[in-house]
CSV table of C-alpha atoms and ligand atoms in Angstrom, one decimal:
chain,number,residue,atom,x,y,z
A,1,MET,CA,-10.1,-11.6,11.7
A,2,GLU,CA,-13.6,-11.7,10.2
A,3,PHE,CA,-12.9,-9.5,7.0
A,4,ILE,CA,-9.1,-10.1,6.2
A,5,ASN,CA,-6.8,-13.6,6.1
A,6,VAL,CA,-3.5,-13.1,7.0
A,7,THR,CA,-1.1,-15.3,6.5
A,8,PRO,CA,2.9,-13.7,7.9
A,9,ASP,CA,4.9,-16.7,6.5
A,10,TYR,CA,3.0,-16.9,2.9
A,11,LYS,CA,6.7,-17.0,1.3
A,12,PRO,CA,9.6,-16.8,3.2
A,13,HIS,CA,9.9,-13.5,4.8
A,14,ILE,CA,6.5,-12.1,2.8
A,15,ALA,CA,3.5,-12.0,4.6
A,16,LEU,CA,0.1,-12.0,2.5
A,17,VAL,CA,-3.3,-9.9,4.0
A,18,GLN,CA,-6.3,-10.8,1.8
A,19,LEU,CA,-9.1,-8.7,2.1
A,20,ASN,CA,-12.2,-10.6,2.1
A,21,ARG,CA,-15.6,-9.6,2.0
A,22,PRO,CA,-16.3,-10.9,-1.6
A,23,LYS,CA,-20.0,-10.5,-2.2
A,24,GLU,CA,-19.8,-6.7,-0.7
A,25,LEU,CA,-16.6,-6.2,-3.3
A,26,ASN,CA,-14.4,-6.1,-0.3
A,27,ALA,CA,-16.1,-2.7,0.8
A,28,LEU,CA,-14.1,-1.3,3.4
A,29,ASN,CA,-16.4,-1.1,6.7
A,30,LEU,CA,-15.1,-0.3,9.8
A,31,GLN,CA,-14.3,-3.7,11.2
A,32,LEU,CA,-12.4,-4.3,8.0
A,33,MET,CA,-10.3,-1.3,8.3
A,34,GLN,CA,-9.5,-2.1,12.3
A,35,GLU,CA,-8.8,-5.6,11.5
A,36,LEU,CA,-6.2,-3.8,8.6
A,37,LYS,CA,-4.6,-2.1,11.1
A,38,GLU,CA,-4.1,-4.5,13.8
A,39,ALA,CA,-2.9,-6.8,11.2
A,40,LEU,CA,-0.3,-4.4,9.8
A,41,LYS,CA,1.0,-3.1,13.4
A,42,SER,CA,1.6,-6.7,14.1
A,43,LEU,CA,3.5,-7.5,10.9
A,44,ASP,CA,5.8,-4.3,11.4
A,45,GLN,CA,6.4,-6.1,14.1
A,46,ASP,CA,7.1,-9.5,13.2
A,47,GLU,CA,11.1,-10.0,12.9
A,48,THR,CA,10.2,-12.8,10.4
A,49,VAL,CA,8.3,-10.5,8.0
A,50,ARG,CA,10.6,-8.5,5.7
A,51,VAL,CA,7.7,-7.5,3.0
A,52,ILE,CA,4.0,-7.4,3.1
A,53,VAL,CA,1.6,-7.6,0.1
A,54,ILE,CA,-2.4,-6.4,0.6
A,55,THR,CA,-4.6,-7.9,-2.3
A,56,GLY,CA,-8.2,-9.0,-2.9
A,57,ASN,CA,-9.5,-10.9,-4.9
A,58,GLU,CA,-10.0,-11.3,-9.1
A,59,ARG,CA,-13.4,-8.7,-8.9
A,60,ALA,CA,-12.1,-6.4,-6.6
A,61,PHE,CA,-9.5,-5.0,-4.2
A,62,ALA,CA,-11.8,-3.0,-2.5
A,63,ALA,CA,-15.0,-1.3,-3.9
A,64,GLY,CA,-14.5,1.7,-1.5
A,65,ALA,CA,-15.1,2.3,2.0
A,66,ASP,CA,-18.8,0.8,3.0
A,67,ILE,CA,-21.7,3.1,1.6
A,68,LYS,CA,-24.3,1.7,3.5
A,69,GLN,CA,-22.4,1.6,6.9
A,70,MET,CA,-21.7,5.5,6.0
A,71,ALA,CA,-24.8,6.7,4.1
A,72,ASP,CA,-26.7,7.8,7.6
A,73,LYS,CA,-23.7,9.4,9.3
A,74,SER,CA,-23.2,12.7,10.6
A,75,ALA,CA,-19.9,14.9,10.6
A,76,ILE,CA,-19.9,14.8,14.2
A,77,ASP,CA,-20.4,10.9,14.2
A,78,MET,CA,-17.6,10.9,11.3
A,79,LEU,CA,-15.5,12.8,14.0
A,80,LYS,CA,-16.1,10.4,16.7
A,81,ILE,CA,-15.2,7.5,14.7
A,82,ASP,CA,-12.1,9.4,13.8
A,83,GLN,CA,-11.5,6.8,11.0
A,84,PHE,CA,-7.9,8.9,10.0
A,85,SER,CA,-6.1,7.5,13.0
A,86,THR,CA,-6.7,4.0,11.2
A,87,TRP,CA,-5.6,5.0,7.9
A,88,ASP,CA,-3.0,7.3,9.6
A,89,GLN,CA,-1.5,4.2,11.3
A,90,ILE,CA,-1.8,2.1,8.1
A,91,LYS,CA,0.5,4.6,6.0
A,92,LYS,CA,3.0,4.5,9.4
A,93,THR,CA,3.8,0.8,8.1
A,94,ARG,CA,7.5,0.7,8.2
A,95,LYS,CA,8.1,-2.4,6.4
A,96,PRO,CA,7.8,-2.0,2.4
A,97,MET,CA,4.0,-2.2,1.1
A,98,ILE,CA,2.8,-3.9,-1.8
A,99,ALA,CA,-1.1,-4.0,-3.4
A,100,ALA,CA,-1.6,-7.0,-5.4
A,101,VAL,CA,-4.9,-5.4,-7.8
A,102,SER,CA,-7.2,-7.3,-10.0
A,103,GLY,CA,-10.7,-5.8,-10.4
A,104,PHE,CA,-11.9,-2.8,-8.6
A,105,ALA,CA,-9.7,-0.4,-7.1
A,106,LEU,CA,-12.3,2.5,-6.1
A,107,GLY,CA,-12.3,5.7,-3.7
A,108,GLY,CA,-11.2,4.2,-0.6
A,109,GLY,CA,-10.0,1.3,-2.2
A,110,CYS,CA,-7.9,3.1,-4.8
A,111,GLU,CA,-6.3,5.1,-1.3
A,112,LEU,CA,-5.7,2.3,0.3
A,113,ALA,CA,-3.5,0.6,-3.0
A,114,MET,CA,-2.0,4.3,-3.1
A,115,THR,CA,-0.9,3.6,0.6
A,116,CYS,CA,0.9,0.8,-0.3
A,117,ASP,CA,4.6,1.6,-1.6
A,118,MET,CA,4.2,-0.2,-5.2
A,119,ILE,CA,0.9,-1.5,-6.7
A,120,ILE,CA,1.3,-5.0,-9.4
A,121,ALA,CA,-2.3,-4.8,-11.6
A,122,SER,CA,-3.9,-7.5,-13.7
A,123,GLU,CA,-5.1,-6.4,-16.8
A,124,THR,CA,-8.5,-6.3,-15.8
A,125,ALA,CA,-8.0,-3.4,-12.8
A,126,GLN,CA,-10.0,-0.7,-12.7
A,127,PHE,CA,-9.1,2.2,-10.6
A,128,GLY,CA,-11.0,5.4,-9.7
A,129,GLN,CA,-11.7,7.9,-7.2
A,130,PRO,CA,-16.1,8.0,-8.1
A,131,GLU,CA,-16.9,9.5,-4.5
A,132,ILE,CA,-18.1,12.6,-6.4
A,133,LYS,CA,-21.2,10.4,-8.0
A,134,ILE,CA,-22.4,9.7,-4.3
A,135,GLY,CA,-22.0,13.6,-3.4
A,136,VAL,CA,-19.0,13.5,-1.7
A,137,MET,CA,-14.7,13.7,-2.1
A,138,PRO,CA,-11.9,11.7,-1.5
A,139,GLY,CA,-11.0,11.5,2.2
A,140,ALA,CA,-8.2,9.4,2.4
A,141,GLY,CA,-5.3,11.0,0.6
A,142,GLY,CA,-7.3,10.6,-2.9
A,143,THR,CA,-6.7,13.9,-3.8
A,144,GLN,CA,-3.2,14.2,-3.1
A,145,ARG,CA,-1.9,10.8,-3.5
A,146,LEU,CA,-3.7,10.9,-6.9
A,147,THR,CA,-2.4,14.1,-8.0
A,148,LYS,CA,1.1,13.6,-7.1
A,149,ALA,CA,1.2,10.2,-9.2
A,150,ILE,CA,-0.4,11.2,-12.2
A,151,GLY,CA,-0.5,15.0,-12.3
A,152,LYS,CA,-3.2,17.4,-11.6
A,153,ALA,CA,-5.1,17.1,-15.3
A,154,ARG,CA,-5.9,13.7,-14.9
A,155,SER,CA,-6.8,13.3,-11.1
A,156,MET,CA,-8.9,16.6,-11.2
A,157,GLU,CA,-10.2,15.0,-14.6
A,158,MET,CA,-11.0,11.3,-12.4
A,159,VAL,CA,-11.9,13.2,-9.1
A,160,LEU,CA,-14.2,15.7,-10.6
A,161,THR,CA,-15.7,12.8,-13.2
A,162,GLY,CA,-15.6,9.5,-11.0
A,163,LYS,CA,-14.5,8.1,-13.9
A,164,PHE,CA,-12.9,5.0,-13.8
A,165,ILE,CA,-9.0,4.3,-15.6
A,166,ASN,CA,-7.9,0.6,-16.6
A,167,ALA,CA,-5.0,-1.0,-15.5
A,168,ASP,CA,-2.9,0.3,-18.8
A,169,GLU,CA,-3.9,3.7,-18.7
A,170,ALA,CA,-2.8,3.5,-14.8
A,171,LEU,CA,0.6,2.6,-15.6
A,172,GLN,CA,1.0,4.6,-18.5
A,173,TYR,CA,0.0,7.5,-16.0
A,174,GLY,CA,2.3,6.1,-13.7
A,175,LEU,CA,0.0,5.3,-10.6
A,176,ILE,CA,0.8,1.6,-10.8
A,177,ASN,CA,4.4,-0.3,-11.5
A,178,LYS,CA,3.3,-3.5,-13.9
A,179,VAL,CA,0.4,-5.1,-15.8
A,180,VAL,CA,0.2,-8.7,-15.8
A,181,PRO,CA,-2.3,-11.4,-16.8
A,182,VAL,CA,-5.3,-11.7,-14.2
A,183,GLU,CA,-3.8,-15.2,-13.9
A,184,LEU,CA,-0.5,-13.7,-12.8
A,185,TYR,CA,-1.0,-10.5,-10.5
A,186,LEU,CA,-0.3,-12.4,-7.2
A,187,SER,CA,2.5,-14.3,-8.0
A,188,GLU,CA,3.9,-11.0,-9.9
A,189,ALA,CA,3.3,-9.4,-6.5
A,190,MET,CA,5.1,-12.2,-5.1
A,191,HIS,CA,8.2,-12.4,-7.0
A,192,LEU,CA,8.8,-8.2,-6.4
A,193,ALA,CA,8.3,-9.4,-3.0
A,194,THR,CA,10.8,-11.7,-3.2
A,195,GLU,CA,13.7,-9.1,-4.8
A,196,ILE,CA,13.2,-6.7,-2.0
A,197,ALA,CA,13.0,-9.6,0.8
A,198,LYS,CA,16.5,-10.4,-0.2
A,199,MET,CA,18.2,-6.9,0.5
A,200,SER,CA,18.7,-5.4,3.8
A,201,PRO,CA,15.3,-5.0,5.8
A,202,VAL,CA,16.5,-2.5,7.8
A,203,ALA,CA,18.1,-0.4,4.6
A,204,ALA,CA,14.5,-1.3,3.0
A,205,MET,CA,13.0,0.9,6.0
A,206,LEU,CA,14.8,3.5,6.0
A,207,ALA,CA,15.0,3.7,2.2
A,208,LYS,CA,10.9,3.5,2.3
A,209,GLU,CA,11.3,6.3,4.6
A,210,SER,CA,13.4,8.7,3.0
A,211,VAL,CA,11.7,8.2,-0.5
A,212,ASN,CA,8.0,9.0,1.4
A,213,ARG,CA,9.8,11.9,2.9
A,214,SER,CA,10.2,13.2,-0.8
A,215,PHE,CA,6.2,13.8,-0.5
A,216,GLU,CA,6.3,15.7,2.7
A,217,THR,CA,9.0,18.6,1.9
A,218,HIS,CA,11.2,20.7,0.1
A,219,LEU,CA,14.1,19.3,-1.6
A,220,ASP,CA,16.7,20.8,1.0
A,221,GLU,CA,15.0,18.9,3.8
A,222,GLY,CA,14.2,15.9,2.1
A,223,LEU,CA,18.0,15.6,1.2
A,224,HIS,CA,19.2,16.4,5.1
A,225,PHE,CA,16.7,13.5,6.1
A,226,GLU,CA,18.3,11.2,3.4
A,227,ARG,CA,21.8,11.7,4.7
A,228,LYS,CA,20.9,11.2,8.7
A,229,ASN,CA,19.1,7.7,6.9
A,230,PHE,CA,22.3,6.8,4.9
A,231,TYR,CA,24.3,7.5,8.0
A,232,LEU,CA,22.0,5.4,10.1
A,233,ALA,CA,22.5,2.1,7.4
A,234,PHE,CA,26.1,2.4,8.2
A,235,ALA,CA,25.1,1.7,12.0
A,236,SER,CA,23.9,-2.1,10.4
A,237,GLU,CA,25.4,-5.0,10.8
A,238,ASP,CA,24.0,-5.6,7.4
A,239,GLN,CA,26.1,-2.8,6.1
A,240,SER,CA,29.2,-4.7,6.4
A,241,GLU,CA,27.6,-7.6,5.7
A,242,GLY,CA,26.4,-6.4,2.1
A,243,MET,CA,29.9,-4.9,1.4
A,244,GLN,CA,31.8,-7.7,2.3
A,245,ALA,CA,29.9,-10.1,0.4
A,246,PHE,CA,29.9,-8.0,-2.7
A,247,ILE,CA,33.8,-8.1,-1.7
A,248,GLU,CA,34.1,-11.7,-1.2
A,249,LYS,CA,32.1,-12.7,-4.6
A,250,ARG,CA,29.0,-13.9,-2.3
A,251,ASN,CA,25.4,-13.4,-1.7
A,252,PRO,CA,25.0,-11.6,1.3
A,253,ASP,CA,22.9,-13.0,4.3
A,254,TYR,CA,21.0,-10.1,5.9
A,255,LYS,CA,19.8,-10.5,9.6
A,256,GLY,CA,17.8,-7.3,9.9
A,257,LYS,CA,20.3,-6.1,12.5
B,1,LIG,N1,-19.9,0.2,0.0
B,1,LIG,C1,-21.3,-0.9,0.1
B,1,LIG,N2,-21.0,-1.7,-0.6
B,1,LIG,C2,-20.7,-2.0,-1.9
B,1,LIG,C3,-20.0,-0.9,-2.4
B,1,LIG,C4,-19.6,-0.3,-1.3
B,1,LIG,N3,-18.3,0.9,-1.9
B,1,LIG,N4,-19.2,-1.1,-3.1
B,1,LIG,C5,-20.4,-2.6,-3.9
B,1,LIG,N5,-21.1,-3.0,-2.8
B,1,LIG,C6,-22.2,-3.9,-3.0
B,1,LIG,C7,-22.9,-3.5,-3.7
B,1,LIG,O1,-23.9,-3.0,-3.0
B,1,LIG,C8,-23.9,-5.2,-4.2
B,1,LIG,O2,-24.2,-5.6,-2.9
B,1,LIG,P1,-26.0,-6.0,-3.1
B,1,LIG,O3,-26.6,-5.1,-4.0
B,1,LIG,O4,-25.7,-7.6,-3.8
B,1,LIG,O5,-26.1,-6.5,-1.7
B,1,LIG,C9,-22.5,-6.1,-4.5
B,1,LIG,O6,-21.7,-5.2,-3.6
B,1,LIG,C10,-22.2,-6.2,-5.3
B,1,LIG,O7,-21.7,-4.8,-6.5
B,1,LIG,P2,-22.8,-4.9,-7.5
B,1,LIG,O8,-24.0,-5.6,-7.8
B,1,LIG,O9,-22.9,-2.9,-7.9
B,1,LIG,O10,-21.5,-4.9,-8.6
B,1,LIG,P3,-21.3,-4.3,-10.3
B,1,LIG,O11,-20.5,-5.1,-11.0
B,1,LIG,O12,-22.5,-4.2,-10.8
B,1,LIG,O13,-20.9,-2.8,-9.7
B,1,LIG,C11,-19.2,-1.1,-8.7
B,1,LIG,C12,-19.2,-2.6,-9.2
B,1,LIG,C13,-17.9,-1.3,-8.2
B,1,LIG,C14,-19.2,-0.9,-10.6
B,1,LIG,C15,-20.5,-1.0,-8.0
B,1,LIG,O14,-20.5,-1.9,-7.1
B,1,LIG,C16,-19.9,0.7,-7.6
B,1,LIG,O15,-20.1,1.8,-8.3
B,1,LIG,N6,-19.6,0.7,-6.2
B,1,LIG,C17,-19.3,1.6,-5.5
B,1,LIG,C18,-18.3,2.5,-5.8
B,1,LIG,C19,-18.2,3.7,-5.1
B,1,LIG,O16,-18.8,4.8,-5.6
B,1,LIG,N7,-17.0,3.5,-4.2
B,1,LIG,C20,-16.6,4.5,-3.4
B,1,LIG,C21,-17.0,5.0,-2.1
B,1,LIG,S1,-16.9,6.1,-0.9
B,1,LIG,C22,-12.7,8.6,5.1
B,1,LIG,C23,-11.6,7.1,4.7
B,1,LIG,C24,-12.3,7.0,2.9
B,1,LIG,C25,-13.5,7.1,2.4
B,1,LIG,C26,-14.4,8.1,3.4
B,1,LIG,C27,-13.9,8.0,4.6
B,1,LIG,N8,-12.2,8.6,6.4
B,1,LIG,C28,-10.8,8.0,6.9
B,1,LIG,C29,-13.4,9.3,7.4
B,1,LIG,C30,-13.7,6.4,1.0
B,1,LIG,C31,-15.0,6.7,0.8
B,1,LIG,C32,-15.2,5.6,-0.5
B,1,LIG,O17,-14.7,5.2,-1.1
């Protein structure tokens, strides 16, 4: 791995993936995205990992797709490269993912943060979809996930002007979960990850899938899907353990089975 650092056991049950192209503000070139895809696939299959935190550095989470690498590509080049399959694979990650964002989260960087399930930001974070300024538009979910998160009016303004919003605005708009001082953004993300890692990983996976389904379907279908996953949770040993632990007034010891 050249452009990302992966620590599967950063904390008990928590993996850390750090984007690592600092000089280029973690611009997402093809190799970085490929590495990220492979890392997430492997962490998703790693039984010891329950939650994945993705971060950059203090100056940038990621300033977008690598413009220098994209600049001379034709539509057919883009079609053949088929970067969407990489993004689709990342989206398929079944374990909860938290983005720990400081500095720039722009274009594909903002889209990557939004592909995660929750976002913890430092007070220096800036979010934006500035593709319009370079003659294109968001291509990895920016027009869809941003609109669902913050509504049409604000999304239109960001997508059509390319303007950035700061961490407080992002919090107020409902794009992110929490803003903390810059020295705390990673530890705060770890704190959230630790809370989730205490839960049944089976239930967490089923719950994540169900919440995500609400973005993709109408209410009746979503409720039906939720119900099936609810029943499925009762097939897990973790369900017996969780309920027994409650009755016995002790902490549950989930095995992810
Ligand atoms: N690509 C390549 N290099 C970048 C970059 C980027 N997105 N962002 C920054 N850099 C590089 C700069 O070129 C500079 O490199 P050197 O000149 O030193 O070699 C270095 O990082 C430091 O940047 P600056 O000198 O510009 O730093 P400043 O603090 O002055 O400005 C900035 C920071 C973030 C405001 C500025 O760098 C900037 O505006 N960056 C571009 C932001 C942007 O437009 N992002 C959107 C890119 S388009 C797709 C999926 C997704 C996408 C496309 C396709 N498919 C699935 C097909 C996504 C598209 C995008 O994200």
